[in-house]
Short mmCIF file of C-alpha atoms and ligand atoms in Angstrom, two decimals:
data_model
loop_
_atom_site.label_atom_id
_atom_site.label_comp_id
_atom_site.label_asym_id
_atom_site.label_seq_id
_atom_site.Cartn_x
_atom_site.Cartn_y
_atom_site.Cartn_z
CA UNK A 4 0.32 19.76 -24.43
CA UNK A 5 2.06 17.42 -22.18
CA UNK A 6 2.58 13.48 -22.89
CA UNK A 7 1.17 12.60 -19.55
CA UNK A 8 -0.63 14.22 -16.66
CA UNK A 9 -0.50 12.24 -13.38
CA UNK A 10 -3.38 13.31 -10.84
CA UNK A 11 -2.39 12.40 -7.29
CA UNK A 12 1.09 12.71 -5.70
CA UNK A 13 0.51 10.00 -3.21
CA UNK A 14 2.95 7.18 -3.02
CA UNK A 15 1.73 5.95 -6.58
CA UNK A 16 1.65 8.91 -8.51
CA UNK A 17 5.06 10.03 -7.04
CA UNK A 18 6.68 6.71 -7.75
CA UNK A 19 5.19 7.07 -11.55
CA UNK A 20 6.56 10.59 -11.69
CA UNK A 21 10.05 8.96 -10.78
CA UNK A 22 9.48 6.55 -13.69
CA UNK A 23 8.31 9.21 -16.13
CA UNK A 24 11.30 11.46 -15.37
CA UNK A 25 13.72 8.84 -16.86
CA UNK A 26 11.39 8.02 -19.82
CA UNK A 27 12.15 11.29 -21.98
CA UNK A 28 8.01 11.92 -21.90
CA UNK A 29 6.97 15.41 -20.88
CA UNK A 30 4.72 14.99 -17.54
CA UNK A 31 3.64 16.67 -14.50
CA UNK A 32 2.19 15.27 -11.27
CA UNK A 33 -0.59 17.18 -9.49
CA UNK A 34 -1.07 17.05 -5.78
CA UNK A 35 -4.11 18.57 -3.99
CA UNK A 36 -2.27 18.68 -0.82
CA UNK A 37 0.63 20.89 0.21
CA UNK A 38 2.74 17.74 1.97
CA UNK A 39 2.37 14.06 2.23
CA UNK A 40 -0.65 13.27 4.63
CA UNK A 41 0.00 12.83 8.22
CA UNK A 42 -2.69 10.11 8.64
CA UNK A 43 -0.78 6.93 9.52
CA UNK A 44 -1.27 4.13 6.67
CA UNK A 45 1.31 1.60 5.13
CA UNK A 46 4.55 0.56 6.61
CA UNK A 47 5.43 -2.37 4.86
CA UNK A 48 7.71 -2.06 1.87
CA UNK A 49 8.26 -5.47 -0.05
CA UNK A 50 11.36 -6.76 -2.06
CA UNK A 51 9.78 -5.91 -5.55
CA UNK A 52 9.33 -2.39 -4.58
CA UNK A 53 12.91 -1.90 -3.25
CA UNK A 54 14.10 -3.63 -6.53
CA UNK A 55 12.32 -0.86 -8.43
CA UNK A 56 13.59 2.05 -6.09
CA UNK A 57 17.42 0.62 -6.75
CA UNK A 58 16.67 0.92 -10.50
CA UNK A 59 15.44 4.53 -9.87
CA UNK A 60 18.55 5.21 -7.67
CA UNK A 61 16.95 6.14 -4.26
CA UNK A 62 16.93 2.54 -2.41
CA UNK A 63 19.87 3.86 -0.22
CA UNK A 64 17.73 6.65 1.38
CA UNK A 65 14.76 4.19 1.93
CA UNK A 66 17.18 1.74 3.56
CA UNK A 67 18.76 4.15 5.79
CA UNK A 68 15.42 5.52 6.90
CA UNK A 69 13.58 2.14 7.54
CA UNK A 70 13.81 -0.85 9.70
CA UNK A 71 14.61 -4.36 7.95
CA UNK A 72 12.21 -7.01 9.14
CA UNK A 73 13.78 -10.28 8.22
CA UNK A 74 11.13 -12.69 9.99
CA UNK A 75 7.64 -12.93 11.43
CA UNK A 76 7.13 -15.08 14.45
CA UNK A 77 3.30 -16.51 15.05
CA UNK A 78 2.70 -17.10 18.64
CA UNK A 79 -0.16 -18.43 20.78
CA UNK A 80 -0.15 -17.66 24.18
CA UNK A 81 3.45 -18.22 25.21
CA UNK A 82 4.08 -20.85 22.60
CA UNK A 83 5.64 -20.12 19.27
CA UNK A 84 3.77 -21.73 16.49
CA UNK A 85 6.11 -21.09 13.92
CA UNK A 86 8.45 -18.60 12.12
CA UNK A 87 8.35 -17.07 8.69
CA UNK A 88 11.93 -16.11 7.33
CA UNK A 89 12.06 -13.58 4.32
CA UNK A 90 15.40 -15.10 3.54
CA UNK A 91 14.40 -16.56 0.26
CA UNK A 92 11.92 -13.85 -0.50
CA UNK A 93 14.89 -11.86 -2.91
CA UNK A 94 18.47 -12.25 -3.02
CA UNK A 95 19.23 -8.29 -2.69
CA UNK A 96 16.45 -7.46 -0.29
CA UNK A 97 15.74 -10.69 1.83
CA UNK A 98 13.60 -8.39 4.05
CA UNK A 99 10.29 -6.43 4.48
CA UNK A 100 11.34 -2.56 5.05
CA UNK A 101 9.30 -0.93 7.98
CA UNK A 102 8.92 2.96 6.99
CA UNK A 103 5.54 5.27 7.67
CA UNK A 104 4.10 6.14 4.52
CA UNK A 105 4.15 9.79 5.38
CA UNK A 106 8.26 9.44 5.25
CA UNK A 107 8.00 7.10 1.88
CA UNK A 108 5.97 9.95 0.27
CA UNK A 109 8.68 12.54 1.46
CA UNK A 110 11.61 10.63 0.08
CA UNK A 111 9.73 9.91 -3.26
CA UNK A 112 8.96 13.44 -3.30
CA UNK A 113 12.47 14.51 -2.77
CA UNK A 114 13.81 11.94 -5.39
CA UNK A 115 11.60 13.43 -7.97
CA UNK A 116 12.25 16.75 -7.33
CA UNK A 117 16.25 16.05 -7.54
CA UNK A 118 15.86 14.06 -11.14
CA UNK A 119 12.98 16.30 -12.52
CA UNK A 120 12.58 19.65 -10.79
CA UNK A 121 9.14 21.49 -10.47
CA UNK A 122 7.26 18.56 -11.94
CA UNK A 123 5.41 17.91 -8.69
CA UNK A 124 3.00 20.42 -8.46
CA UNK A 125 1.31 20.72 -5.09
CA UNK A 126 -1.86 22.82 -3.56
CA UNK A 127 -2.96 21.69 -7.33
CA UNK A 128 -6.49 20.05 -7.63
CA UNK A 129 -7.84 18.50 -10.69
CA UNK A 130 -11.67 19.62 -10.94
CA UNK A 131 -12.68 18.45 -14.43
CA UNK A 132 -11.71 16.03 -17.15
CA UNK A 133 -12.84 15.92 -21.06
CA UNK A 134 -11.67 13.05 -23.15
CA UNK A 135 -11.17 14.28 -26.77
CA UNK A 136 -10.05 11.78 -29.57
CA UNK A 137 -6.44 13.01 -29.51
CA UNK A 138 -5.80 14.13 -25.95
CA UNK A 139 -7.59 14.91 -22.56
CA UNK A 140 -8.50 18.36 -21.27
CA UNK A 141 -8.21 19.13 -17.50
CA UNK A 142 -9.53 21.74 -15.35
CA UNK A 143 -7.29 22.55 -12.28
CA UNK A 144 -7.66 24.45 -9.33
CA UNK A 145 -4.51 26.23 -7.60
CA UNK A 146 -5.71 28.31 -4.77
CA UNK A 147 -8.26 31.20 -6.54
CA UNK A 148 -6.84 30.34 -9.85
CA UNK A 149 -8.16 27.97 -12.17
CA UNK A 150 -6.76 27.05 -15.64
CA UNK A 151 -6.88 24.27 -18.00
CA UNK A 152 -4.02 21.64 -19.10
CA UNK A 153 -3.93 19.51 -22.03
CA UNK A 154 -2.37 16.01 -22.14
CA UNK A 155 -1.93 13.06 -24.38
CA UNK A 156 -2.89 10.70 -21.48
CA UNK A 157 -4.09 10.85 -17.75
CA UNK A 158 -3.27 8.69 -15.02
CA UNK A 159 -5.44 8.71 -12.11
CA UNK A 160 -3.31 7.99 -9.06
CA UNK A 161 -5.88 9.91 -6.94
CA UNK A 162 -6.53 7.14 -4.49
CA UNK A 163 -9.87 5.40 -3.55
CA UNK A 164 -12.38 8.36 -3.74
CA UNK A 165 -10.80 8.91 -7.16
CA UNK A 166 -12.28 11.69 -9.32
CA UNK A 167 -10.55 10.75 -12.62
CA UNK A 168 -12.43 7.45 -11.88
CA UNK A 169 -15.83 8.89 -11.37
CA UNK A 170 -15.22 11.53 -14.43
CA UNK A 171 -14.40 8.57 -16.65
CA UNK A 172 -17.79 6.67 -15.63
CA UNK A 173 -15.82 3.80 -14.40
CA UNK A 174 -17.32 1.73 -11.95
CA UNK A 175 -15.75 0.68 -8.41
CA UNK A 176 -17.64 -2.10 -7.21
CA UNK A 177 -16.88 -3.42 -3.71
CA UNK A 178 -17.78 -3.56 -0.05
CA UNK A 179 -16.93 -3.30 3.30
CA UNK A 180 -15.83 -6.24 5.74
CA UNK A 181 -17.38 -7.04 9.23
CA UNK A 182 -13.66 -6.76 10.75
CA UNK A 183 -12.84 -3.63 12.56
CA UNK A 184 -9.19 -2.82 13.95
CA UNK A 185 -7.51 -0.43 16.50
CA UNK A 186 -3.85 0.37 15.68
CA UNK A 187 -1.20 2.60 17.56
CA UNK A 188 2.24 3.30 17.69
CA UNK A 189 4.36 3.11 21.06
CA UNK A 190 7.98 3.01 22.27
CA UNK A 191 9.32 -0.51 21.64
CA UNK A 192 8.94 -1.95 25.25
CA UNK A 193 8.80 -5.55 23.86
CA UNK A 194 11.93 -7.82 23.55
CA UNK A 195 10.86 -8.58 20.04
CA UNK A 196 13.67 -6.54 18.31
CA UNK A 197 13.31 -6.17 14.48
CA UNK A 198 10.92 -8.96 14.27
CA UNK A 199 7.32 -8.74 13.53
CA UNK A 200 5.24 -10.63 15.72
CA UNK A 201 1.42 -12.17 15.36
CA UNK A 202 -0.48 -13.37 18.32
CA UNK A 203 -3.07 -15.45 17.72
CA UNK A 204 -5.76 -15.27 20.22
CA UNK A 205 -9.10 -16.72 20.02
CA UNK A 206 -10.68 -13.35 21.16
CA UNK A 207 -8.95 -11.55 17.86
CA UNK A 208 -5.43 -11.35 16.59
CA UNK A 209 -2.76 -8.85 18.02
CA UNK A 210 0.02 -7.79 15.40
CA UNK A 211 3.23 -6.09 16.38
CA UNK A 212 5.56 -4.53 13.69
CA UNK A 213 8.93 -2.70 14.40
CA UNK A 214 9.23 0.87 13.19
CA UNK A 215 12.28 3.27 12.71
CA UNK A 216 12.86 5.46 15.93
CA UNK A 217 12.67 2.80 18.69
CA UNK A 218 8.75 2.45 18.04
CA UNK A 219 6.34 -0.44 17.55
CA UNK A 220 3.26 -0.42 15.86
CA UNK A 221 0.48 -2.72 17.43
CA UNK A 222 -2.87 -3.55 15.40
CA UNK A 223 -5.78 -5.51 17.22
CA UNK A 224 -8.69 -6.90 15.93
CA UNK A 225 -11.77 -5.37 17.71
CA UNK A 226 -15.40 -6.12 18.22
CA UNK A 227 -16.85 -2.79 16.69
CA UNK A 228 -15.36 0.22 15.07
CA UNK A 229 -14.34 2.53 18.24
CA UNK A 230 -13.58 5.92 16.84
CA UNK A 231 -13.47 7.46 19.94
CA UNK A 232 -11.07 5.14 21.17
CA UNK A 233 -8.13 6.30 23.42
CA UNK A 234 -4.35 4.84 24.12
CA UNK A 235 -5.71 2.97 27.21
CA UNK A 236 -8.13 1.04 24.98
CA UNK A 237 -5.56 -0.46 22.97
CA UNK A 238 -3.10 -1.19 25.86
CA UNK A 239 -5.70 -3.02 27.76
CA UNK A 240 -6.84 -4.94 24.48
CA UNK A 241 -3.13 -5.91 24.25
CA UNK A 242 -2.51 -6.77 28.04
CA UNK A 243 -5.76 -8.81 28.03
CA UNK A 244 -4.68 -10.96 25.14
CA UNK A 245 -0.77 -11.25 25.37
CA UNK A 246 0.09 -10.41 28.75
CA UNK A 247 2.28 -7.54 27.59
CA UNK A 248 2.11 -3.91 28.79
CA UNK A 249 2.34 -1.22 26.56
CA UNK A 250 3.09 2.56 27.93
CA UNK A 251 -0.43 4.18 27.19
CA UNK A 252 1.06 7.80 28.07
CA UNK A 253 3.70 7.41 25.33
CA UNK A 254 1.39 6.61 22.41
CA UNK A 255 2.36 8.69 19.33
CA UNK A 256 -0.49 7.56 16.96
CA UNK A 257 -3.95 5.73 17.41
CA UNK A 258 -6.32 5.29 14.69
CA UNK A 259 -9.61 2.93 14.65
CA UNK A 260 -10.34 1.63 11.00
CA UNK A 261 -12.55 -0.66 8.83
CA UNK A 262 -11.56 -2.55 5.81
CA UNK A 263 -12.92 -2.12 2.44
CA UNK A 264 -12.30 -3.75 -0.71
CA UNK A 265 -13.08 -2.48 -4.44
CA UNK A 266 -11.88 -2.97 -7.72
CA UNK A 267 -12.65 -1.62 -11.44
CA UNK A 268 -13.08 -4.00 -13.94
CA UNK A 269 -11.43 -1.65 -16.45
CA UNK A 270 -8.38 0.32 -15.66
CA UNK A 271 -8.25 1.94 -19.13
CA UNK A 272 -10.76 4.20 -20.64
CA UNK A 273 -10.14 6.24 -23.87
CA UNK A 274 -6.84 8.03 -22.81
CA UNK A 275 -7.19 7.91 -19.41
CA UNK A 276 -5.57 4.92 -16.97
CA UNK A 277 -6.18 4.50 -13.57
CA UNK A 278 -3.45 2.82 -11.24
CA UNK A 279 -3.15 2.23 -7.09
CA UNK A 280 -6.04 2.79 -4.89
CA UNK A 281 -7.98 4.47 -7.62
CA UNK A 282 -8.08 1.21 -9.59
CA UNK A 283 -8.27 -1.54 -6.43
CA UNK A 284 -8.52 -1.24 -2.86
CA UNK A 285 -7.18 -4.27 -0.99
CA UNK A 286 -7.33 -4.90 2.81
CA UNK A 287 -4.60 -3.29 4.79
CA UNK A 288 -4.12 -6.73 6.48
CA UNK A 289 -1.36 -8.12 4.63
CA UNK A 290 0.07 -4.66 3.84
CA UNK A 291 0.14 -4.70 0.13
CA UNK A 292 -2.10 -2.15 -1.30
CA UNK A 293 0.47 0.87 -1.80
CA UNK A 294 3.07 -1.91 -3.15
CA UNK A 295 0.44 -3.16 -5.48
CA UNK A 296 0.04 0.35 -7.03
CA UNK A 297 3.81 0.58 -7.60
CA UNK A 298 3.81 -2.64 -9.56
CA UNK A 299 0.83 -1.02 -11.45
CA UNK A 300 3.17 2.01 -12.17
CA UNK A 301 5.85 -0.42 -13.30
CA UNK A 302 3.86 -2.60 -15.53
CA UNK A 303 1.99 0.74 -17.11
CA UNK A 304 5.38 2.44 -18.03
CA UNK A 305 5.99 0.44 -21.28
CA UNK A 306 2.48 0.60 -22.44
CA UNK A 307 2.51 4.26 -22.06
CA UNK A 308 5.55 5.01 -23.89
CA UNK A 309 4.02 2.82 -26.81
CA UNK A 310 0.73 4.59 -26.38
CA UNK A 311 2.07 8.16 -26.64
CA UNK A 312 4.02 7.32 -30.00
CA UNK A 313 1.30 5.28 -31.45
CA UNK A 314 -2.33 5.15 -29.78
CA UNK A 315 -3.64 2.01 -31.79
CA UNK A 316 -0.70 -0.05 -30.64
CA UNK A 317 -0.62 1.49 -27.37
CA UNK A 318 -4.24 0.18 -26.84
CA UNK A 319 -3.47 -3.15 -27.27
CA UNK A 320 -0.28 -2.67 -24.70
CA UNK A 321 -2.62 -1.21 -22.20
CA UNK A 322 -5.13 -4.02 -22.53
CA UNK A 323 -2.36 -6.65 -21.85
CA UNK A 324 -1.08 -4.30 -18.78
CA UNK A 325 -4.74 -4.18 -17.47
CA UNK A 326 -5.47 -7.78 -17.49
CA UNK A 327 -2.28 -8.42 -15.79
CA UNK A 328 -2.78 -5.92 -13.04
CA UNK A 329 -6.24 -6.64 -12.36
CA UNK A 330 -5.28 -10.17 -11.80
CA UNK A 331 -2.57 -9.26 -9.32
CA UNK A 332 -5.19 -7.26 -7.50
CA UNK A 333 -7.36 -10.11 -7.35
CA UNK A 334 -4.83 -12.35 -6.01
CA UNK A 335 -3.39 -9.61 -3.43
CA UNK A 336 -7.17 -9.34 -2.12
CA UNK A 337 -7.70 -13.08 -1.90
CA UNK A 338 -4.59 -13.24 0.03
CA UNK A 339 -5.27 -10.43 2.67
CA UNK A 340 -8.83 -11.95 3.05
CA UNK A 341 -6.86 -15.09 4.21
CA UNK A 342 -4.86 -13.02 6.71
CA UNK A 343 -7.80 -11.41 7.90
CA UNK A 344 -9.60 -14.78 8.43
CA UNK A 345 -6.78 -16.16 10.29
CA UNK A 346 -6.89 -13.39 12.93
CA UNK A 347 -10.72 -13.25 13.53
CA UNK A 348 -12.29 -14.08 16.81
CA UNK A 349 -13.10 -17.80 17.10
CA UNK A 350 -14.10 -20.41 19.31
CA UNK A 351 -11.15 -22.39 21.40
CA UNK A 352 -11.94 -25.51 19.46
CA UNK A 353 -11.97 -23.58 15.88
CA UNK A 354 -8.77 -21.99 17.22
CA UNK A 355 -6.96 -25.49 17.88
CA UNK A 356 -7.78 -26.23 14.25
CA UNK A 357 -6.28 -22.97 12.99
CA UNK A 358 -3.23 -23.15 14.95
CA UNK A 359 -2.74 -26.80 13.52
CA UNK A 360 -3.15 -25.34 9.90
CA UNK A 361 -0.79 -22.59 10.56
CA UNK A 362 1.86 -24.98 12.07
CA UNK A 363 1.67 -26.93 8.68
CA UNK A 364 1.90 -23.55 6.72
CA UNK A 365 4.84 -22.49 8.92
CA UNK A 366 6.54 -25.88 8.48
CA UNK A 367 10.19 -25.92 6.58
CA UNK A 368 8.81 -27.39 3.05
CA UNK A 369 6.00 -24.85 2.74
CA UNK A 370 7.49 -21.70 4.58
CA UNK A 371 9.50 -20.44 1.52
CA UNK A 372 6.32 -20.37 -0.77
CA UNK A 373 4.58 -18.49 1.98
CA UNK A 374 7.36 -16.07 2.20
CA UNK A 375 7.25 -15.35 -1.51
CA UNK A 376 3.44 -14.87 -1.14
CA UNK A 377 3.85 -12.61 1.61
CA UNK A 378 6.43 -10.54 0.14
CA UNK A 379 4.60 -10.28 -3.31
CA UNK A 380 7.02 -12.20 -5.58
CA UNK A 381 4.25 -13.43 -8.02
CA UNK A 382 2.25 -10.05 -8.17
C1 FAD B 5 -4.22 0.99 8.20
C2 FAD B 5 -3.76 0.88 6.54
C3 FAD B 5 -2.71 0.28 6.81
C4 FAD B 5 -1.96 0.11 5.59
N1 FAD B 5 -0.46 -0.40 5.28
C5 FAD B 5 -0.16 -0.90 4.21
C6 FAD B 5 1.09 -1.50 4.18
O1 FAD B 5 1.75 -1.92 5.29
N2 FAD B 5 1.56 -1.72 2.88
C7 FAD B 5 1.15 -1.28 1.83
O2 FAD B 5 1.66 -1.71 0.57
N3 FAD B 5 -0.14 -0.75 1.72
C8 FAD B 5 -0.69 -0.68 2.98
N4 FAD B 5 -1.99 0.49 2.97
C9 FAD B 5 -2.71 0.65 1.76
C10 FAD B 5 -1.90 2.31 1.22
O3 FAD B 5 -1.85 2.91 2.30
C11 FAD B 5 -2.69 2.49 0.15
O4 FAD B 5 -2.69 1.42 -0.72
C12 FAD B 5 -1.77 3.84 -0.76
O5 FAD B 5 -1.68 4.88 0.00
C13 FAD B 5 -2.50 3.78 -2.10
O6 FAD B 5 -1.60 4.91 -2.41
P1 FAD B 5 -2.19 5.64 -3.72
O7 FAD B 5 -1.10 6.83 -4.21
O8 FAD B 5 -2.92 5.05 -5.02
O9 FAD B 5 -3.62 6.46 -3.17
P2 FAD B 5 -3.26 7.65 -1.96
O10 FAD B 5 -2.37 7.21 -0.95
O11 FAD B 5 -4.65 7.95 -1.60
O12 FAD B 5 -2.96 9.18 -2.61
C14 FAD B 5 -3.75 9.59 -3.57
C15 FAD B 5 -3.34 11.19 -3.62
O13 FAD B 5 -4.12 11.96 -4.65
C16 FAD B 5 -4.34 13.07 -3.99
N5 FAD B 5 -5.72 13.47 -4.98
C17 FAD B 5 -6.68 12.96 -4.76
N6 FAD B 5 -7.74 13.78 -5.61
C18 FAD B 5 -6.94 14.72 -6.29
C19 FAD B 5 -7.45 15.58 -7.18
N7 FAD B 5 -8.66 15.78 -7.65
N8 FAD B 5 -6.50 16.49 -7.54
C20 FAD B 5 -5.13 16.28 -7.08
N9 FAD B 5 -4.71 15.44 -6.19
C21 FAD B 5 -5.74 14.65 -5.83
C22 FAD B 5 -4.68 12.99 -2.69
O14 FAD B 5 -4.33 14.15 -2.05
C23 FAD B 5 -3.57 11.87 -2.42
O15 FAD B 5 -2.23 12.58 -1.94
C24 FAD B 5 -2.51 0.53 4.14
C25 FAD B 5 -3.80 1.24 4.28
C26 FAD B 5 -4.45 1.55 5.48
C27 FAD B 5 -5.62 2.36 5.61
#
């Protein structure tokens, strides 16, 4: 009987594994994939997460691998509407770290292996779950072998299509926004350096973020979801809207995506808890989903420690944790919606109003507040 089984070794499950490794509880992290996913997703790591990595003793590895984005600039045509400095976001980490999710998962998995060897079990898929009054029974598939595991608590960190969530009967209401995007990574031929740049254009936003390895990620709002897009399509959109030319032949990643939002109304059911995308999916425009999951894991740890010792007291601690984390997810979701709406196609007249509003938001007195919202200070 283990104290805790974590289902899912994505960024959130791996981070929770690292926290569990320091807690003295017995645990394992079960991950069905053999290695981190190659599909490109998150790049932004915010100061509260970096603080957490520092406490774990792995911040140095992240800082060595990533790019520190210390400011963002909002442009309209050739004009700069304003700047957002992250200097006030955190004393220790006054920046957002840019690192592709695949590398983030690799670094977390390496750290977990260092501090708790063998606790991450890859190629291991959870296929069944039964809640009992004293524990949870899990059915696990590893290649041709099927076996069972028992744990006092199970944490579902198994992403937005969570099996743990469906087996515990928790609903996941939400929907899909009308917004669609095309993103791609190219060698950075811009003069933007380590700055993130948002081009507000009335035909749809163009965002550009520096990546490690001399690359830059471009994300553009599109009229439709173009799943058969080629690099040339993205290059043309960027050129039409900003006048900037990208080297189409050197595109190293291209992905068209639509944007979903979902959230459970309860994260806990009996001896099962959901965290990360299994509990809430927020729009990636704003770049907070993965970080939100890490903050769930931080908040869950003390409640889990109590619950393993004393389930009755633990239920109260879990309830408080759940209320706090679902509130954070709602705030992050609203913020992401505001970000999306600022980048939607619009008429020239409405664009003028939008620019005026943004100039106000990026003005000196308001800027630190905006920087703190963007870097998840109160989530
Ligand atoms: C285009 C895009 C850009 C984004 N940018 C950002 C960003 O900049 N910053 C940010 O914070 N967030 C961003 N996000 C969101 C971020 O990618 C997700 O929030 C994050 O991946 C959630 O992590 P997770 O560990 O909860 O779930 P996942 O990453 O989905 O991981 C779940 C893991 O569980 C495993 N699993 C599933 N079922 C089982 C099972 N039955 N048994 C065993 N294992 C199982 C899966 O294989 C997977 O490894 C972005 C998302 C997208 C799509």
